[in-house]
Short mmCIF file of C-alpha atoms in Angstrom, two decimals:
data_model
loop_
_atom_site.label_atom_id
_atom_site.label_comp_id
_atom_site.label_asym_id
_atom_site.label_seq_id
_atom_site.Cartn_x
_atom_site.Cartn_y
_atom_site.Cartn_z
CA UNK A 1 -7.90 11.40 -17.56
CA UNK A 2 -10.27 8.99 -16.00
CA UNK A 3 -10.39 6.96 -19.19
CA UNK A 4 -6.90 5.36 -19.23
CA UNK A 5 -5.52 2.92 -21.99
CA UNK A 6 -6.74 -0.78 -21.22
CA UNK A 7 -3.79 -2.15 -20.09
CA UNK A 8 -5.52 -4.81 -17.72
CA UNK A 9 -4.92 -5.49 -14.18
CA UNK A 10 -1.43 -6.90 -14.66
CA UNK A 11 -0.17 -3.97 -17.05
CA UNK A 12 -1.78 -1.31 -14.72
CA UNK A 13 0.10 -3.03 -11.50
CA UNK A 14 3.61 -3.14 -13.42
CA UNK A 15 3.20 0.73 -14.38
CA UNK A 16 2.61 1.68 -10.59
CA UNK A 17 5.14 -0.86 -9.17
CA UNK A 18 7.88 0.68 -11.33
CA UNK A 19 6.78 4.03 -10.31
CA UNK A 20 6.89 3.03 -6.46
CA UNK A 21 10.36 1.48 -7.04
CA UNK A 22 11.96 4.37 -8.83
CA UNK A 23 10.57 6.89 -6.49
CA UNK A 24 11.59 5.09 -3.39
CA UNK A 25 15.20 4.84 -5.00
CA UNK A 26 15.11 8.58 -5.73
CA UNK A 27 14.07 9.14 -2.05
CA UNK A 28 15.69 6.50 0.22
CA UNK A 29 18.35 5.15 -1.98
CA UNK A 30 18.94 1.65 -4.00
CA UNK A 31 19.81 -0.44 -1.01
CA UNK A 32 16.82 0.89 1.25
CA UNK A 33 14.65 0.15 -1.38
CA UNK A 34 15.81 -3.14 -2.08
CA UNK A 35 15.53 -4.11 1.44
CA UNK A 36 12.03 -2.66 1.41
CA UNK A 37 10.91 -4.42 -1.80
CA UNK A 38 12.36 -7.83 -0.55
CA UNK A 39 10.61 -7.57 2.87
CA UNK A 40 7.17 -6.66 1.26
CA UNK A 41 7.57 -9.47 -1.33
CA UNK A 42 8.82 -12.36 1.28
CA UNK A 43 6.14 -11.26 3.73
CA UNK A 44 3.19 -10.69 1.30
CA UNK A 45 3.64 -13.65 -0.76
CA UNK A 46 4.27 -16.10 2.44
CA UNK A 47 0.96 -14.85 4.02
CA UNK A 48 -0.98 -14.94 0.74
CA UNK A 49 0.21 -18.79 0.46
CA UNK A 50 -0.53 -19.53 3.85
CA UNK A 51 -3.75 -17.80 3.33
CA UNK A 52 -4.95 -19.54 0.18
CA UNK A 53 -4.01 -22.91 1.39
CA UNK A 54 -5.62 -22.54 4.95
CA UNK A 55 -8.08 -19.84 4.71
CA UNK A 56 -6.69 -18.68 8.27
CA UNK A 57 -5.35 -15.22 7.40
CA UNK A 58 -7.86 -13.93 5.01
CA UNK A 59 -10.72 -16.34 4.87
CA UNK A 60 -11.58 -19.16 2.39
CA UNK A 61 -10.60 -17.96 -1.13
CA UNK A 62 -8.67 -18.93 -4.15
CA UNK A 63 -7.25 -16.85 -7.31
CA UNK A 64 -8.90 -17.18 -10.87
CA UNK A 65 -6.48 -17.43 -13.94
CA UNK A 66 -7.11 -13.63 -14.73
CA UNK A 67 -4.12 -12.62 -12.86
CA UNK A 68 -1.55 -14.48 -14.87
CA UNK A 69 1.26 -17.32 -13.95
CA UNK A 70 1.50 -18.53 -10.28
CA UNK A 71 3.98 -19.39 -7.81
CA UNK A 72 2.38 -22.10 -5.74
CA UNK A 73 -1.33 -20.96 -5.29
CA UNK A 74 -0.55 -17.44 -5.83
CA UNK A 75 0.00 -15.29 -8.94
CA UNK A 76 3.20 -13.76 -9.36
CA UNK A 77 1.52 -10.27 -9.64
CA UNK A 78 0.03 -10.30 -6.51
CA UNK A 79 3.38 -9.52 -4.04
CA UNK A 80 3.95 -6.83 -6.68
CA UNK A 81 0.54 -5.35 -6.63
CA UNK A 82 0.97 -5.34 -2.79
CA UNK A 83 4.27 -2.90 -2.97
CA UNK A 84 2.32 -0.74 -5.47
CA UNK A 85 -0.18 -0.11 -2.48
CA UNK A 86 2.32 -0.56 0.34
CA UNK A 87 4.75 2.49 -0.76
CA UNK A 88 2.09 5.15 -1.19
CA UNK A 89 0.26 4.01 1.85
CA UNK A 90 3.31 4.39 3.77
CA UNK A 91 4.16 7.99 2.75
CA UNK A 92 0.61 8.91 3.57
CA UNK A 93 1.01 7.63 6.97
CA UNK A 94 4.30 9.26 7.27
CA UNK A 95 2.60 12.73 6.26
CA UNK A 96 -0.09 12.07 8.73
CA UNK A 97 2.34 11.45 11.49
CA UNK A 98 4.50 14.37 10.58
CA UNK A 99 6.66 15.66 13.63
CA UNK A 100 6.29 11.97 15.24
CA UNK A 101 9.66 10.46 16.25
CA UNK A 102 10.01 7.22 14.13
CA UNK A 103 13.44 6.28 15.28
CA UNK A 104 11.72 5.38 18.70
CA UNK A 105 10.19 2.01 19.05
CA UNK A 106 6.89 3.63 19.74
CA UNK A 107 7.03 5.90 16.71
CA UNK A 108 8.09 3.00 14.69
CA UNK A 109 5.08 1.08 15.65
CA UNK A 110 2.77 3.79 14.99
CA UNK A 111 3.97 4.53 11.82
CA UNK A 112 3.65 0.89 11.07
CA UNK A 113 -0.03 0.64 12.59
CA UNK A 114 -1.22 3.87 10.75
CA UNK A 115 0.18 2.78 7.44
CA UNK A 116 -1.37 -0.72 7.79
CA UNK A 117 -4.82 1.15 8.39
CA UNK A 118 -4.41 3.26 5.23
CA UNK A 119 -3.51 0.30 3.15
CA UNK A 120 -6.37 -1.59 4.45
CA UNK A 121 -8.58 1.10 3.76
CA UNK A 122 -7.63 0.85 0.14
CA UNK A 123 -8.71 -2.80 0.01
CA UNK A 124 -11.78 -1.83 1.87
CA UNK A 125 -12.61 -0.10 -1.48
CA UNK A 126 -10.80 -2.14 -3.96
CA UNK A 127 -11.54 -5.98 -2.88
CA UNK A 128 -15.38 -5.92 -3.50
CA UNK A 129 -14.86 -4.78 -7.24
CA UNK A 130 -11.94 -6.85 -7.95
CA UNK A 131 -13.81 -9.99 -6.58
CA UNK A 132 -16.78 -9.33 -8.47
CA UNK A 133 -14.63 -9.22 -11.56
CA UNK A 134 -13.55 -12.72 -11.04
CA UNK A 135 -10.07 -11.95 -9.96
CA UNK A 136 -10.37 -13.95 -6.67
CA UNK A 137 -13.31 -16.02 -5.47
CA UNK A 138 -14.57 -15.92 -1.84
CA UNK A 139 -15.63 -19.28 -1.22
CA UNK A 140 -17.87 -18.91 1.34
CA UNK A 141 -19.04 -15.31 0.61
CA UNK A 142 -18.96 -12.62 3.47
CA UNK A 143 -20.99 -9.93 4.88
CA UNK A 144 -19.29 -6.78 3.13
CA UNK A 145 -20.33 -7.15 -0.52
CA UNK A 146 -19.47 -10.64 -0.56
CA UNK A 147 -15.98 -10.25 1.22
CA UNK A 148 -15.63 -11.85 4.61
CA UNK A 149 -14.70 -9.09 7.44
CA UNK A 150 -11.96 -11.52 8.16
CA UNK A 151 -9.85 -10.61 4.97
CA UNK A 152 -9.49 -6.95 6.36
CA UNK A 153 -7.90 -8.11 9.64
CA UNK A 154 -5.71 -10.29 7.64
CA UNK A 155 -4.87 -7.14 5.46
CA UNK A 156 -4.05 -5.41 8.69
CA UNK A 157 -1.63 -7.94 9.96
CA UNK A 158 0.16 -8.60 6.74
CA UNK A 159 0.89 -4.93 6.23
CA UNK A 160 1.72 -4.22 9.75
CA UNK A 161 4.51 -6.89 9.43
CA UNK A 162 5.75 -5.34 6.27
CA UNK A 163 5.99 -1.92 7.74
CA UNK A 164 7.18 -2.81 11.25
CA UNK A 165 9.96 -5.26 10.09
CA UNK A 166 10.99 -2.89 7.23
CA UNK A 167 11.14 0.00 9.58
CA UNK A 168 13.17 -2.04 11.95
CA UNK A 169 15.89 -2.88 9.43
CA UNK A 170 16.04 0.56 8.18
CA UNK A 171 17.35 1.88 11.19
CA UNK A 172 19.36 4.00 11.72
CA UNK A 173 18.05 6.68 9.25
CA UNK A 174 20.50 8.75 7.03
CA UNK A 175 20.81 12.27 7.49
CA UNK A 176 18.12 14.37 5.98
CA UNK A 177 18.51 16.72 2.92
CA UNK A 178 16.66 18.81 0.69
CA UNK A 179 14.34 17.89 -2.10
CA UNK A 180 11.31 19.09 -4.02
CA UNK A 181 8.21 19.00 -1.82
CA UNK A 182 6.16 17.96 -4.79
CA UNK A 183 8.27 15.25 -5.87
CA UNK A 184 8.47 13.82 -2.57
CA UNK A 185 4.91 13.89 -2.25
CA UNK A 186 4.01 12.08 -5.65
CA UNK A 187 3.01 8.78 -3.95
CA UNK A 188 0.54 10.50 -1.81
CA UNK A 189 -0.74 12.17 -4.84
CA UNK A 190 -1.03 8.73 -6.46
CA UNK A 191 -3.03 7.27 -3.30
CA UNK A 192 -5.28 10.42 -4.06
CA UNK A 193 -5.80 9.61 -7.55
CA UNK A 194 -6.81 6.13 -6.88
CA UNK A 195 -9.27 7.62 -4.12
CA UNK A 196 -10.45 9.83 -6.96
CA UNK A 197 -10.71 7.12 -9.66
CA UNK A 198 -12.73 4.87 -7.40
CA UNK A 199 -15.23 7.69 -6.20
CA UNK A 200 -15.71 8.80 -9.95
CA UNK A 201 -16.03 5.39 -11.59
CA UNK A 202 -16.63 2.38 -9.09
CA UNK A 203 -18.98 -0.16 -10.56
CA UNK A 204 -20.51 -0.43 -7.29
CA UNK A 205 -22.32 3.02 -6.32
CA UNK A 206 -22.12 2.29 -2.39
CA UNK A 207 -18.20 2.06 -2.82
CA UNK A 208 -18.03 5.61 -3.96
CA UNK A 209 -19.20 6.82 -0.82
CA UNK A 210 -16.93 4.42 1.09
CA UNK A 211 -14.05 5.48 -1.19
CA UNK A 212 -14.65 9.24 -0.18
CA UNK A 213 -14.10 8.51 3.63
CA UNK A 214 -11.88 5.40 3.45
CA UNK A 215 -9.39 6.72 1.10
CA UNK A 216 -10.06 10.52 0.44
CA UNK A 217 -10.03 11.63 4.09
CA UNK A 218 -6.66 10.16 4.72
CA UNK A 219 -5.20 11.57 1.35
CA UNK A 220 -6.46 14.82 1.93
CA UNK A 221 -5.07 15.33 5.33
CA UNK A 222 -1.68 14.10 4.19
CA UNK A 223 -1.88 16.58 1.27
CA UNK A 224 -2.48 19.29 3.84
CA UNK A 225 0.05 18.02 6.11
CA UNK A 226 2.50 18.11 3.41
CA UNK A 227 1.91 21.63 2.00
CA UNK A 228 0.63 23.41 5.09
CA UNK A 229 2.45 21.80 8.03
CA UNK A 230 5.85 23.59 8.55
CA UNK A 231 7.18 21.11 10.96
CA UNK A 232 10.44 19.56 9.91
CA UNK A 233 10.08 15.79 9.23
CA UNK A 234 13.55 14.36 8.98
CA UNK A 235 12.07 11.10 7.68
CA UNK A 236 10.32 12.54 4.81
CA UNK A 237 13.24 13.65 2.79
CA UNK A 238 16.81 11.85 3.03
CA UNK A 239 19.94 11.49 1.35
CA UNK A 240 19.80 8.32 -0.80
CA UNK A 241 22.34 5.45 0.45
CA UNK A 242 25.34 4.81 -1.76
#
């Protein structure tokens, strides 16, 4: 199962974006999903466009032609790729914080911060290989496999803004209802799948160990929380809005 069809980065991203959107609709309803997706797209595209033009957010970089057509200086696939990662990371963080009241501003902020850390951990594993393959170019290189450390602070800021703004607009939460635990945890399993994929087949051997601890540990703990923690989480399974 590690030898998936050669869909390319764009085809692979589209498949997992569709999964994220459809799962979010099933779990949260179409209106909340549309809001989440719109906030993610606007914030991520804006931060990337500013980042490419100024180098202030992520460091000095630019995209190659490998990722398809662009809007401005950013390939259209990039905001979609963000949501492909944002949604599973958000549910991993929600599992890790099971029992925390995310209705309160402190809980909402904690959820946004942990989700941003979980997603940035994904980039810590992914970015060196994608850059080495020529998808984007770090113009001045960097201390971490050619990637500047500045980049990861930019990811933390970008994703924190997405999660916090979306969480704010999602208030109040709908009433909880029952749903299959395995179905609700599918995005966590997807996050774990990517972790295993990087551990098993990363072209940079050192990143296999980094993937184990950066992505593997939060995925493992999130799955333990999902299947072994009996604390009721009223934010995990909700009735879709009509």
